[in-house]
């Protein structure tokens, strides 16, 4: 499991005083970016030909979160297909462990030159398998 901590800024809240629903997608994006960085895919040059596009993302809201709170975003891989894979995000309060939100994102390996999906490179598949959670 890969984990990051995020400090919730006031600007990420809405008129009701809790974190705006769209902010959770930013937290999950930050977690995915840092997850890929840790795997060594921090630049396009790190693995030529690796291009991932976001095909789907979802978030279920469990509890409210507020400005000044520190949250934790845990990322695991839940499925690896031939051309796509799915990551799951669990967002919790960093101090209490209370679950705030659960999200998923499906990413597709994509060839921009040919404008079509392509198989996940084997080296990427092997690295993703380290974080694969079976249920």
Coordinates of C-alpha atoms in Angstrom, one line a residue:
X1 CA 0.0 0.0 0.0
X2 CA 1.2 3.5 -0.9
X3 CA 0.3 6.3 1.5
X4 CA 0.5 10.1 1.5
X5 CA -0.6 12.8 3.9
X6 CA -2.5 15.9 2.7
X7 CA -3.1 19.0 4.7
X8 CA -6.6 20.3 3.9
X9 CA -6.5 24.0 3.0
X10 CA -9.3 26.5 3.7
X11 CA -9.6 27.1 0.0
X12 CA -10.7 23.5 -0.5
X13 CA -13.8 23.9 1.6
X14 CA -17.3 25.1 0.5
X15 CA -19.9 27.4 1.9
X16 CA -21.0 24.7 4.3
X17 CA -17.5 24.6 5.8
X18 CA -16.5 21.1 4.8
X19 CA -14.2 19.9 2.1
X20 CA -15.8 20.4 -1.3
X21 CA -16.6 17.2 -3.2
X22 CA -14.3 18.1 -6.1
X23 CA -11.3 18.4 -3.8
X24 CA -11.2 14.7 -3.1
X25 CA -10.5 14.1 -6.8
X26 CA -7.4 16.4 -6.4
X27 CA -6.3 14.4 -3.4
X28 CA -6.6 11.1 -5.3
X29 CA -4.8 12.6 -8.2
X30 CA -1.9 13.7 -6.0
X31 CA -1.8 10.2 -4.4
X32 CA -1.7 8.6 -7.9
X33 CA 1.0 10.9 -9.1
X34 CA 3.2 10.2 -6.0
X35 CA 2.4 6.5 -6.4
X36 CA 3.7 6.6 -10.0
X37 CA 6.7 8.7 -8.9
X38 CA 7.6 6.1 -6.3
X39 CA 7.4 3.4 -9.0
X40 CA 9.9 5.4 -11.0
X41 CA 7.5 6.8 -13.6
X42 CA 7.9 10.5 -12.8
X43 CA 8.7 11.7 -16.3
X44 CA 7.8 10.6 -19.8
X45 CA 11.5 9.8 -20.3
X46 CA 11.5 7.3 -17.4
X47 CA 9.7 4.7 -19.5
X48 CA 9.4 5.7 -23.2
X49 CA 6.0 4.6 -24.6
X50 CA 4.2 4.6 -21.2
X51 CA 1.2 6.9 -21.6
X52 CA -1.7 6.5 -19.2
X53 CA -5.0 8.2 -19.6
X54 CA -7.7 8.3 -16.9
X55 CA -10.7 6.4 -18.2
X56 CA -12.9 6.6 -15.1
X57 CA -12.9 7.9 -11.6
X58 CA -15.3 7.6 -8.8
X59 CA -15.6 8.8 -5.2
X60 CA -18.0 7.7 -2.4
X61 CA -18.2 10.2 0.5
X62 CA -18.5 8.6 3.9
X63 CA -17.8 11.4 6.4
X64 CA -17.1 15.1 6.3
X65 CA -13.6 16.7 6.3
X66 CA -12.6 20.2 7.3
X67 CA -9.9 22.8 6.7
X68 CA -6.9 22.3 8.9
X69 CA -7.3 18.6 9.0
X70 CA -4.6 16.2 7.9
X71 CA -5.9 13.3 5.9
X72 CA -4.2 10.2 4.6
X73 CA -4.7 8.8 1.1
X74 CA -3.8 5.1 0.8
X75 CA -3.5 3.7 -2.8
X76 CA -3.6 0.1 -3.8
X77 CA -4.1 -1.7 -7.1
X78 CA -7.3 -3.7 -7.3
X79 CA -7.2 -5.0 -10.8
X80 CA -4.7 -5.3 -13.7
X81 CA -6.1 -6.1 -17.1
X82 CA -4.4 -6.3 -20.5
X83 CA -4.6 -2.6 -21.3
X84 CA -5.9 -1.1 -18.2
X85 CA -5.7 -1.2 -14.4
X86 CA -7.7 0.1 -11.5
X87 CA -6.4 1.7 -8.3
X88 CA -8.4 2.2 -5.1
X89 CA -8.0 5.1 -2.8
X90 CA -9.0 5.1 0.9
X91 CA -9.1 8.6 2.4
X92 CA -8.9 8.7 6.2
X93 CA -8.3 11.2 9.0
X94 CA -4.6 10.9 9.7
X95 CA -5.0 11.1 13.5
X96 CA -8.1 9.0 14.2
X97 CA -8.2 6.7 11.1
X98 CA -11.8 7.5 10.5
X99 CA -12.8 6.7 6.9
X100 CA -13.7 9.9 5.1
X101 CA -14.0 8.7 1.5
X102 CA -13.3 5.8 -0.9
X103 CA -12.4 6.2 -4.5
X104 CA -11.3 4.3 -7.6
X105 CA -9.6 5.3 -10.8
X106 CA -9.2 3.2 -14.0
X107 CA -6.2 4.1 -16.1
X108 CA -5.6 2.9 -19.6
X109 CA -2.3 2.4 -21.5
X110 CA -2.6 4.6 -24.6
X111 CA -0.7 5.2 -27.8
X112 CA -1.2 8.8 -28.6
X113 CA 0.4 8.6 -32.0
X114 CA -2.0 5.9 -33.2
X115 CA -4.9 7.1 -30.9
X116 CA -5.7 3.7 -29.5
X117 CA -5.2 1.6 -26.4
X118 CA -2.2 -0.6 -26.1
X119 CA -1.1 -3.4 -23.7
X120 CA 0.4 -2.4 -20.4
X121 CA 4.2 -2.8 -20.7
X122 CA 5.4 -5.9 -18.9
X123 CA 7.8 -3.9 -16.6
X124 CA 4.9 -1.7 -15.5
X125 CA 2.7 -4.7 -14.9
X126 CA 5.3 -6.3 -12.7
X127 CA 5.7 -3.1 -10.7
X128 CA 1.9 -2.7 -10.3
X129 CA 1.6 -6.3 -9.1
X130 CA 3.6 -5.3 -6.0
X131 CA 0.6 -3.2 -4.9
X132 CA -2.1 -5.6 -6.0
X133 CA -4.6 -6.3 -3.3
X134 CA -6.7 -9.4 -3.6
X135 CA -10.0 -9.5 -1.8

